[in-house]
XYZ file of N, CA, C and O in Angstrom:
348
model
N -60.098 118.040 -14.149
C -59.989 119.076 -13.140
C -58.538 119.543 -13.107
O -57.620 118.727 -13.190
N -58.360 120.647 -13.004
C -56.713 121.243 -12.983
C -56.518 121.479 -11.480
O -57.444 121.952 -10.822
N -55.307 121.156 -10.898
C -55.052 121.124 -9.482
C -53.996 122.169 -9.373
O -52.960 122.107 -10.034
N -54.250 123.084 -8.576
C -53.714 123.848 -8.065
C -52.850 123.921 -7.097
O -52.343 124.974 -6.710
N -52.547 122.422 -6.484
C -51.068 122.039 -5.516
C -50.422 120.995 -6.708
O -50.988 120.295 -7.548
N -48.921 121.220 -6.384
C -48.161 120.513 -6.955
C -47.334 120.401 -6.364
O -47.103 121.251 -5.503
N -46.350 119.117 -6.570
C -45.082 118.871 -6.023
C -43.718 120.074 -6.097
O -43.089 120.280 -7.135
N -43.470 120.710 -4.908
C -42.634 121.393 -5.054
C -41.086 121.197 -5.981
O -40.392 122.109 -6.430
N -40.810 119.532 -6.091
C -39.701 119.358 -6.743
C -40.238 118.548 -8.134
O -40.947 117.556 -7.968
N -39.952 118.906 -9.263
C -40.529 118.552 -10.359
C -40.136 116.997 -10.694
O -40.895 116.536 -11.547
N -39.353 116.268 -10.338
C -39.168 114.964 -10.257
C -40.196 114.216 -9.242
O -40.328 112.997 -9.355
N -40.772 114.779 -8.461
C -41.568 113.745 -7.385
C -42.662 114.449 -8.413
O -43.101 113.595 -9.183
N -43.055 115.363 -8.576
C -44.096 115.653 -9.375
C -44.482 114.965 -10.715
O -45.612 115.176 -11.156
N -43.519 114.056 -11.478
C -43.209 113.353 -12.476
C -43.342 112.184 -11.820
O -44.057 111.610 -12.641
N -43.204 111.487 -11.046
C -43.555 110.270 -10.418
C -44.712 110.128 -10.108
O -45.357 109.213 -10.620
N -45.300 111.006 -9.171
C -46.453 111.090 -9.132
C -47.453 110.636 -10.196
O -48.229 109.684 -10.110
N -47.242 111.779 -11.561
C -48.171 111.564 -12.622
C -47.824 110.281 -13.147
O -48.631 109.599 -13.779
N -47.018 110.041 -12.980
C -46.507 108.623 -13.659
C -47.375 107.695 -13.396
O -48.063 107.008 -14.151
N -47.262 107.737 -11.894
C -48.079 106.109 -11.346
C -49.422 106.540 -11.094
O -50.136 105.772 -10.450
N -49.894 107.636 -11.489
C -51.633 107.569 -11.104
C -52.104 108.014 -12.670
O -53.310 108.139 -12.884
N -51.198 108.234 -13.683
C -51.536 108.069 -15.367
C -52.321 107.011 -15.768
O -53.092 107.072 -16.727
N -52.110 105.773 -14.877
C -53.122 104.325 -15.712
C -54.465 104.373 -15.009
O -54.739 104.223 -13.818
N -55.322 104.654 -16.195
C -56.706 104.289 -15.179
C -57.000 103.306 -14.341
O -56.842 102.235 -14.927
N -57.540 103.083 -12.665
C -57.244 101.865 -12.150
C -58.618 101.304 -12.413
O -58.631 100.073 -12.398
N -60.075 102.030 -12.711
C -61.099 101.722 -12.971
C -61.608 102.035 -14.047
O -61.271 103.120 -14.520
N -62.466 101.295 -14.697
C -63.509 102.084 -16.179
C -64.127 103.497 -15.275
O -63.972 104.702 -15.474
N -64.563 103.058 -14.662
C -64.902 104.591 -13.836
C -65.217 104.013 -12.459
O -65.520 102.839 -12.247
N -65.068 105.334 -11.220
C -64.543 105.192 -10.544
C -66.154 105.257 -9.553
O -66.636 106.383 -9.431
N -66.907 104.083 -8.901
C -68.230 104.501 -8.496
C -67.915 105.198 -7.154
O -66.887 105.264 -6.480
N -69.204 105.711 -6.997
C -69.709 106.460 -5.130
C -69.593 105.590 -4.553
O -69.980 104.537 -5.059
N -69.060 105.570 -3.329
C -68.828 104.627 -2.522
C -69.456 105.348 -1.262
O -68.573 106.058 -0.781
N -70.486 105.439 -0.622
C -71.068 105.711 0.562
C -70.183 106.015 2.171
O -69.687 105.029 2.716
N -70.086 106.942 2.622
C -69.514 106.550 3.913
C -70.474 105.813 4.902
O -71.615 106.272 4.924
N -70.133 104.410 5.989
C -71.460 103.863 6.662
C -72.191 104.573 7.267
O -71.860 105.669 7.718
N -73.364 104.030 7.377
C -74.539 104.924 7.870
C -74.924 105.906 7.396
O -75.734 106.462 8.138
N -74.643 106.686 6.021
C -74.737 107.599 5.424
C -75.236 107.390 4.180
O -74.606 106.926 3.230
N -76.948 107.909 4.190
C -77.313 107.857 3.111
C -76.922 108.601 2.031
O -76.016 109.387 2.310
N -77.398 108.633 0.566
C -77.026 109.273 -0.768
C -77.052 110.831 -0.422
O -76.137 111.643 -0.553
N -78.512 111.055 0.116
C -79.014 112.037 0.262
C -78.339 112.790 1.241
O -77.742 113.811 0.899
N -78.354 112.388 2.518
C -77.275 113.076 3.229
C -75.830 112.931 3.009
O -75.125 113.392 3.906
N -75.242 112.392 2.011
C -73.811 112.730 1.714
C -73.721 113.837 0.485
O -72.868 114.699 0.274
N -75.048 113.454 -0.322
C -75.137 114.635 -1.402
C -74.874 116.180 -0.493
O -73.709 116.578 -0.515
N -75.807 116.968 0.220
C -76.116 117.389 1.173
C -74.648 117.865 1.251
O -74.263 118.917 0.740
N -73.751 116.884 2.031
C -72.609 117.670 3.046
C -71.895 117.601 1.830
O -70.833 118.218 1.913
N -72.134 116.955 0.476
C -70.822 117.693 -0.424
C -71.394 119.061 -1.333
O -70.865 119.684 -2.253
N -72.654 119.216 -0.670
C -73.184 120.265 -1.599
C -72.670 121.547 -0.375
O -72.649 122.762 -0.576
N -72.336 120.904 0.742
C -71.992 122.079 1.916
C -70.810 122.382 2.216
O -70.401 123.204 3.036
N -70.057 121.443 1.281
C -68.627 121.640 1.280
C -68.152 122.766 0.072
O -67.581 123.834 0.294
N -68.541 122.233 -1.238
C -68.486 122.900 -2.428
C -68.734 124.465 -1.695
O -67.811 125.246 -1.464
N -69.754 124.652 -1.480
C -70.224 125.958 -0.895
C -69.275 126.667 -0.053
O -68.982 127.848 -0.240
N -68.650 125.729 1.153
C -67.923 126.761 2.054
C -66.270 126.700 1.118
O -65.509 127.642 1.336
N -65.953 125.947 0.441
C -64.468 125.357 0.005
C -64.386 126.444 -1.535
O -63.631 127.342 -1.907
N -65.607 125.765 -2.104
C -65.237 126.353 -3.611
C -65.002 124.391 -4.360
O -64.634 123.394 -3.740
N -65.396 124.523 -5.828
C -66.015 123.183 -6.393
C -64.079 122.354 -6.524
O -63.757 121.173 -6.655
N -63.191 123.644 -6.409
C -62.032 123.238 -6.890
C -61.449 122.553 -5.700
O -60.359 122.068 -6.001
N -61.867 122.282 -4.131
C -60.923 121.660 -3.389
C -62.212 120.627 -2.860
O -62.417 120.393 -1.669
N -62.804 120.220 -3.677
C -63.913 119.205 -3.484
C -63.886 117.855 -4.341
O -64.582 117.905 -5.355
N -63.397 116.998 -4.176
C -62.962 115.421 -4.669
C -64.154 114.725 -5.330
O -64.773 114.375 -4.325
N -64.767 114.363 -6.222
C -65.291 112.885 -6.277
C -65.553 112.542 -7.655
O -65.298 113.233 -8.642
N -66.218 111.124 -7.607
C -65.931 110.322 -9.078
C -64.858 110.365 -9.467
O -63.991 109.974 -8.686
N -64.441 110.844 -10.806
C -63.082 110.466 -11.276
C -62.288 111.051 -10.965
O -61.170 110.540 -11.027
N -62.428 112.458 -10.455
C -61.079 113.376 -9.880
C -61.038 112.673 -8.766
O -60.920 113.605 -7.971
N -61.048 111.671 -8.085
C -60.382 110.774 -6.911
C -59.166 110.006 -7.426
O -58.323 109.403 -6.762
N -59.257 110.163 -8.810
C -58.285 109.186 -9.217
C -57.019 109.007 -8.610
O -56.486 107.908 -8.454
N -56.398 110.428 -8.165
C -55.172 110.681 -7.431
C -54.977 110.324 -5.689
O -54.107 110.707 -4.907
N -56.175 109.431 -5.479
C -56.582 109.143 -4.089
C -56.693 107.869 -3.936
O -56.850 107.194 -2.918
N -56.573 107.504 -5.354
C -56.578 105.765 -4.968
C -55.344 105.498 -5.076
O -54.658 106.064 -5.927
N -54.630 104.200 -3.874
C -53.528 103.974 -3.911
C -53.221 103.050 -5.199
O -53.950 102.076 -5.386
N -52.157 103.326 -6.098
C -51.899 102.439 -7.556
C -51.358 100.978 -6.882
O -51.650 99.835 -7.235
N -50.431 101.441 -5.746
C -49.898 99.979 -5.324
C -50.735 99.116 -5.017
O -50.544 97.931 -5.293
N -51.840 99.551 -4.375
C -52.678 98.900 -3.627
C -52.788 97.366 -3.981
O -53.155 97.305 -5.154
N -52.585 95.797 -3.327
C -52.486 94.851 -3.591
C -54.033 94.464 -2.538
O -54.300 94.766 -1.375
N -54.593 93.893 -3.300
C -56.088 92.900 -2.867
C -56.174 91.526 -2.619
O -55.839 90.589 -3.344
N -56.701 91.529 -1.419
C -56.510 90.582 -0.918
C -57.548 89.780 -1.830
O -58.320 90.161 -2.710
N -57.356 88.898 -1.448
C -58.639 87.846 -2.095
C -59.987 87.897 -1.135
O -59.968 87.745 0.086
N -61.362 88.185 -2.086
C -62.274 88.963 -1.573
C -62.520 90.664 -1.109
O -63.525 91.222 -0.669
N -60.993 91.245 -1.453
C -60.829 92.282 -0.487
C -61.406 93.628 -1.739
O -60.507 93.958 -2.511
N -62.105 94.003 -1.846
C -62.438 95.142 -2.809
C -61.533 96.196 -2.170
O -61.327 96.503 -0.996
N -60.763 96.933 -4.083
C -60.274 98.053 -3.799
C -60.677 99.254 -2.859
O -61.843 99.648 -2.868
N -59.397 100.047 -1.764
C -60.060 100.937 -1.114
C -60.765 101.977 -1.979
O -60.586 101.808 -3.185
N -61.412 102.857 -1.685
C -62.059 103.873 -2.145
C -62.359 104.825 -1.639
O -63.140 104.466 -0.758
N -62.242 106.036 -1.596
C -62.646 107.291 -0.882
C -63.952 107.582 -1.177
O -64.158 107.526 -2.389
N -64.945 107.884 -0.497
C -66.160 108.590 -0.699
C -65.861 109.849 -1.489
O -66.369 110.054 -2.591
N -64.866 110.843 -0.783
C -64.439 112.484 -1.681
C -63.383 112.457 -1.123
O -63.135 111.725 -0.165
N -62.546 113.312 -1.680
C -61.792 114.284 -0.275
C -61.882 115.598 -0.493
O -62.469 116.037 -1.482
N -61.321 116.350 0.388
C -61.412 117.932 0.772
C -60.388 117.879 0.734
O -59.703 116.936 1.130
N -59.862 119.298 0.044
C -58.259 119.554 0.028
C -58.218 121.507 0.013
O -57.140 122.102 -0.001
């Protein structure tokens, strides 16, 4: 996906790509928000795409830039994960 915001100063913009360059997953699964079935999350991202446009609509691997790289796990603690985001 090509992103259309970027870091206004080209050095934080180079950091950026830097630390979200390593894949953190083989691929990156759906992660459900609670209480929210497939079907009704399909649904509100099919209602987002629609009012937004497909380009400020997040998920699967274009989240990649949403997972924190630092992120340290606790023991037992599964990586965070975003369902999508909207941008």
């Amino acid at each position: 996906m090509s992103y259309s915001f970027l870091y206004a100063d080209p050095i934080y913009q180079t950091a950026h790509d830097e630390a979200f360059s390593k894949p953190l997953f083989a691929k990156i699964e759906t992660v459900l928000p609670p209480d929210v079935s497939p079907e009704d999350f399909a649904l509100a991202l099919e209602l987002l795409v629609e009012a937004l446009g497909r380009d400020a609509v997040f998920t699967g691997s274009d989240l990649k830039d949403y997972v924190d790289p630092y992120e340290i796990p606790e023991s037992g603690h599964e990586r965070s994960v975003p369902s999508a985001a909207v941008w």
